[in-house]
Structure formats: structure tokens, C-alpha cells
PDB file of C-alpha atoms in Angstrom:
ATOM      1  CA  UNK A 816      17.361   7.927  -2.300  1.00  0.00           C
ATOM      2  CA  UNK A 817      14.859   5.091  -2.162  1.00  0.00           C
ATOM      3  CA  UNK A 818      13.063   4.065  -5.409  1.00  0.00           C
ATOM      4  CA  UNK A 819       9.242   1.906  -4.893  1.00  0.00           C
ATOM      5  CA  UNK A 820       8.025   0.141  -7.276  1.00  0.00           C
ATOM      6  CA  UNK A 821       4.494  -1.265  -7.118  1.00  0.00           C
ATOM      7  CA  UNK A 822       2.921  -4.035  -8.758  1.00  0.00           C
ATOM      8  CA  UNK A 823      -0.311  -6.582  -8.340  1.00  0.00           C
ATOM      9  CA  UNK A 824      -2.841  -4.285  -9.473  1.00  0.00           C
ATOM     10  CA  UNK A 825      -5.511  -4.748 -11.896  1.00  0.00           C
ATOM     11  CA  UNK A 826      -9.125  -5.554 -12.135  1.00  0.00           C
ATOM     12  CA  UNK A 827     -11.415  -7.487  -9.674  1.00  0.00           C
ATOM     13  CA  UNK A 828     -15.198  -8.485  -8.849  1.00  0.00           C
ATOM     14  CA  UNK A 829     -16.843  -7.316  -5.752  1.00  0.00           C
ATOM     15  CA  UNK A 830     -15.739  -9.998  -2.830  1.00  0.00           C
ATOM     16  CA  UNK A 831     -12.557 -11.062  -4.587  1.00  0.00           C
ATOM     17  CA  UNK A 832      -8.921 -10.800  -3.303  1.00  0.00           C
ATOM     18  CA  UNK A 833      -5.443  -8.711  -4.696  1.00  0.00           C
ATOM     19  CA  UNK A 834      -2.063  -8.605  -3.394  1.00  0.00           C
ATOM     20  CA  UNK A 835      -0.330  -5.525  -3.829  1.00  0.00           C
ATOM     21  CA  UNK A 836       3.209  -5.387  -3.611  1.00  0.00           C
ATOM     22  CA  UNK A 837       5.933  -2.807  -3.256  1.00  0.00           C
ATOM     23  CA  UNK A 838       9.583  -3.353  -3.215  1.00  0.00           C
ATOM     24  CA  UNK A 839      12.098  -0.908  -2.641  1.00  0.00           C
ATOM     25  CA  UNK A 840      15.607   0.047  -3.673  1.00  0.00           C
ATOM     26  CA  UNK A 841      17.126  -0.143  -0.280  1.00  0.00           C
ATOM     27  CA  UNK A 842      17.015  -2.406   2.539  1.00  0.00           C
ATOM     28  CA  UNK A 843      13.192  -1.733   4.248  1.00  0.00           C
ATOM     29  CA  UNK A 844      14.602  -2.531   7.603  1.00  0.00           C
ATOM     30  CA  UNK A 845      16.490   1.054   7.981  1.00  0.00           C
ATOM     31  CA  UNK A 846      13.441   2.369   6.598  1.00  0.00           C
ATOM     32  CA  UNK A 847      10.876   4.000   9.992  1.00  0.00           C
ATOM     33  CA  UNK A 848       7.809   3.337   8.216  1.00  0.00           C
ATOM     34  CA  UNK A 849       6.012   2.083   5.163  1.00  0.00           C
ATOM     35  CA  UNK A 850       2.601   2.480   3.816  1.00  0.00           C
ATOM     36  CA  UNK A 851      -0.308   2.090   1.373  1.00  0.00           C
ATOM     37  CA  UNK A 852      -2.042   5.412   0.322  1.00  0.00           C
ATOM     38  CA  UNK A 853      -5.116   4.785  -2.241  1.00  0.00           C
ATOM     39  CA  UNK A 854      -6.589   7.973  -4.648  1.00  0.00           C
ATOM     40  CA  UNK A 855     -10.061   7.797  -5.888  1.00  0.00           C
ATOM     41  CA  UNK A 856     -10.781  10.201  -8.434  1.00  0.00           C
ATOM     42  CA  UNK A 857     -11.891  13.740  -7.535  1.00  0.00           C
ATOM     43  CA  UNK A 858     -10.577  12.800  -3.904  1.00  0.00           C
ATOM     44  CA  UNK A 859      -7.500  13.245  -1.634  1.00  0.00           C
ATOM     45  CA  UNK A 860      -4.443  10.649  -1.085  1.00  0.00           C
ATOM     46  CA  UNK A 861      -5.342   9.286   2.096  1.00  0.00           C
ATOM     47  CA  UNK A 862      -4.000   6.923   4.162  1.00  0.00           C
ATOM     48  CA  UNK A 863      -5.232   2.384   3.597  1.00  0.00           C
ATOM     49  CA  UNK A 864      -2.501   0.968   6.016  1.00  0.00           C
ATOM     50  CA  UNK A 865       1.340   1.318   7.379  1.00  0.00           C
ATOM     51  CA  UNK A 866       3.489  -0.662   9.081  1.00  0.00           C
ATOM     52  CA  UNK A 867       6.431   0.339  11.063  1.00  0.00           C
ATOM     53  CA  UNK A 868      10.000  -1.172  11.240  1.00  0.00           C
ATOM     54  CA  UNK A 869       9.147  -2.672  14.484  1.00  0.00           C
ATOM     55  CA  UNK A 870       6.209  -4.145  12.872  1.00  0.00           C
ATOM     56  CA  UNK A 871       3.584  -2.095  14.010  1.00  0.00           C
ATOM     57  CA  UNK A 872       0.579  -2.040  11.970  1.00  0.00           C
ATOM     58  CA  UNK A 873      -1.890   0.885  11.775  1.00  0.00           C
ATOM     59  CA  UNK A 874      -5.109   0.274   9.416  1.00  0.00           C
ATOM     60  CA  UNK A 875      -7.978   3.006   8.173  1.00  0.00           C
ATOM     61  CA  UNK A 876     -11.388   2.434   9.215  1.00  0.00           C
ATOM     62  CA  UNK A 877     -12.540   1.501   5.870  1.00  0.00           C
ATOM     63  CA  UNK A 878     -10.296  -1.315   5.567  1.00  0.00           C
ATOM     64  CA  UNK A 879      -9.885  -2.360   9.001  1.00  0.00           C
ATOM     65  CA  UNK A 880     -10.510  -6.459   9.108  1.00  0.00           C
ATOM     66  CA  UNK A 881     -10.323  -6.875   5.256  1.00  0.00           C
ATOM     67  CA  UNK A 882      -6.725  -5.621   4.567  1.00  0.00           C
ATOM     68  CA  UNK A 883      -3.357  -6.755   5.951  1.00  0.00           C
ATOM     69  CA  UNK A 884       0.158  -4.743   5.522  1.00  0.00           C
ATOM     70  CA  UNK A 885       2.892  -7.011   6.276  1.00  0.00           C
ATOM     71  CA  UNK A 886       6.885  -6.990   5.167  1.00  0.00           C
ATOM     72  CA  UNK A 887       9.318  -9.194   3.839  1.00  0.00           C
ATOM     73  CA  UNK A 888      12.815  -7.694   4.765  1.00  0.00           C
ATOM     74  CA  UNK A 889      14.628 -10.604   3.176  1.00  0.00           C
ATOM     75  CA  UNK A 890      13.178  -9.304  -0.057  1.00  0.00           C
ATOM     76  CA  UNK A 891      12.889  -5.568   0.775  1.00  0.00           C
ATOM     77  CA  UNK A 892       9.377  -5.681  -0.243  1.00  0.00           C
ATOM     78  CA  UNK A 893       6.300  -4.579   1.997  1.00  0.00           C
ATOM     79  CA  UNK A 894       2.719  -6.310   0.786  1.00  0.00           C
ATOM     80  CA  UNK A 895      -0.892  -5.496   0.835  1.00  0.00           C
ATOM     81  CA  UNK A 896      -2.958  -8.379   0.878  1.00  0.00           C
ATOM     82  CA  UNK A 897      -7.024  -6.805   0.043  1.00  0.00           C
ATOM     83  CA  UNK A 898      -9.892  -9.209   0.859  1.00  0.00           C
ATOM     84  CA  UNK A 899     -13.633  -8.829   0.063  1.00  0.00           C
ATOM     85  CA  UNK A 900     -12.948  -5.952  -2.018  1.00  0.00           C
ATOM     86  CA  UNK A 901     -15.719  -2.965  -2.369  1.00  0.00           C
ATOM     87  CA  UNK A 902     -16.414  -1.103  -5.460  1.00  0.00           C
ATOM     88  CA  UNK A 903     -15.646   1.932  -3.277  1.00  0.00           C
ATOM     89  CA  UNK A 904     -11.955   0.610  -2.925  1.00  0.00           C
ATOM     90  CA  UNK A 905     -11.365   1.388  -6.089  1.00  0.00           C
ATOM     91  CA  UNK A 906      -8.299   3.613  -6.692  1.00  0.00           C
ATOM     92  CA  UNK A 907      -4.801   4.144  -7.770  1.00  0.00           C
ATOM     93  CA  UNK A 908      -2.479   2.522  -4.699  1.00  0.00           C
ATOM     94  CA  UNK A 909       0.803   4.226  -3.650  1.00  0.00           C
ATOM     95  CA  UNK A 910       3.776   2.825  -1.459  1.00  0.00           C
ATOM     96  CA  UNK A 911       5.462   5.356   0.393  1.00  0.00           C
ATOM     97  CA  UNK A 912       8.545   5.000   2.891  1.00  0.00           C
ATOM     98  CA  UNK A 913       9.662   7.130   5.142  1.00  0.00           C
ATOM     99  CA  UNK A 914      13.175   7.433   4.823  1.00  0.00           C
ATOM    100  CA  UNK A 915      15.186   9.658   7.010  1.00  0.00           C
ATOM    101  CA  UNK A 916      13.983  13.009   6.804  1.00  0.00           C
ATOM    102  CA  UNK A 917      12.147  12.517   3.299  1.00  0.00           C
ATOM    103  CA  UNK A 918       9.161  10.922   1.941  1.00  0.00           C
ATOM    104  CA  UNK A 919       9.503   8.580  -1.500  1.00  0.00           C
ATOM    105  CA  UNK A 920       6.326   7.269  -3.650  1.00  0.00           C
ATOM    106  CA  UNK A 921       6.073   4.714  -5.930  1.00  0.00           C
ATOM    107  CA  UNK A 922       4.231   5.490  -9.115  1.00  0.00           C
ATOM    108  CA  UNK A 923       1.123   3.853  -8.292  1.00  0.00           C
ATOM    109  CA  UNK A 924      -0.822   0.886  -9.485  1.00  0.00           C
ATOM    110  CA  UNK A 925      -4.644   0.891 -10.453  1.00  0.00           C
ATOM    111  CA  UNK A 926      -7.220  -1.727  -8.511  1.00  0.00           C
ATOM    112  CA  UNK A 927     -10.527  -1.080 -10.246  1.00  0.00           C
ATOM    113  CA  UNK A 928     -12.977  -3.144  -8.383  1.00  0.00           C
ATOM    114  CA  UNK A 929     -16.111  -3.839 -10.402  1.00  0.00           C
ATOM    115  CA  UNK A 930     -18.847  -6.608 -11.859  1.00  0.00           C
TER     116      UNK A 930
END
């Protein structure tokens, strides 16, 4: 079983900068794939940014060029480093990995981007 726990979180102008970060219970290098989810309210989970155990990165759209996923296997923690932050990335954050045949999530952490 793989416990995430997320962290770096909080609230931030319009333009500014937060690093999210997510470290996990087991080693992230036997782990296939990480990523960042983000829920708005009143809207679906979906997908910010993943990165594979190979290091393959895979971003959405809307974050493409501002956001970076990147992983630190010496301290079994992956990282989402958010720059020029949009109101409309606010959201609760979740780190899942994908861990054998199951799926584990964190329990979230709030970015409320706002002036």
C-alpha cells in the first residue's frame, strides 16, 4: 500500500509561484507513474501533469509552459513547481501513483489563487 501526502498549498496572487509537493510511503522509483490531479468546485478531477518512472513528462493544455512535474527519488517525493498562476487554477491538488495494479491519492491540498 502506498500512502501520499501533499503539502505546499495555500494562498497566492495572480502571477505568483507555489511548489507543491508529494511524498510517498514507498520508494517512487518502483512506482509506473505519478501525477497531479486539481478539483475546482462543481467540476471533475482532471488531470494538471504526470511523470513517469522513466521520467516522462505529460502536461494539460492549461498548464502547459507554466507548470513543471519533476521527482526526487532520493527523497521519494515527486514536485509541482506552478508559475504565473491564474485565478482559474484554483483548486484542491491531488498526488496519485500508480502502483501495481491500484491507484493511491493523497488527501489533497488547497491553492486558492486570488488578489
Amino acid at each position: 500500500q502506498v500512502q501520499l501526502v501533499e503539502s505546499g498549498g495555500g494562498l497566492v496572487q495572480p502571477g505568483g509561484s507555489l511548489r507543491l509537493s508529494c511524498a510517498a510511503s514507498v520508494s517512487i522509483s518502483s512506482i509506473a507513474a505519478m501525477g497531479w490531479y486539481r478539483q475546482a468546485p462543481g467540476k471533475q478531477r482532471a488531470l494538471v501533469a504526470r511523470i513517469t518512472s522513466g521520467g516522462s513528462t505529460h502536461y494539460a493544455d492549461s498548464v502547459k509552459g507554466r507548470f513543471t512535474i519533476s521527482r526526487d527519488n532520493s527523497k521519494n517525493t515527486v514536485y509541482l513547481q506552478m508559475n504565473s498562476l491564474k485565478p482559474e487554477d484554483t483548486a484542491v491538488y491531488y498526488c496519485k501513483a500508480a502502483w501495481g495494479l491500484l491507484d493511491y491519492w493523497g488527501q489533497g491540498t488547497q491553492v486558492t489563487v486570488s488578489s
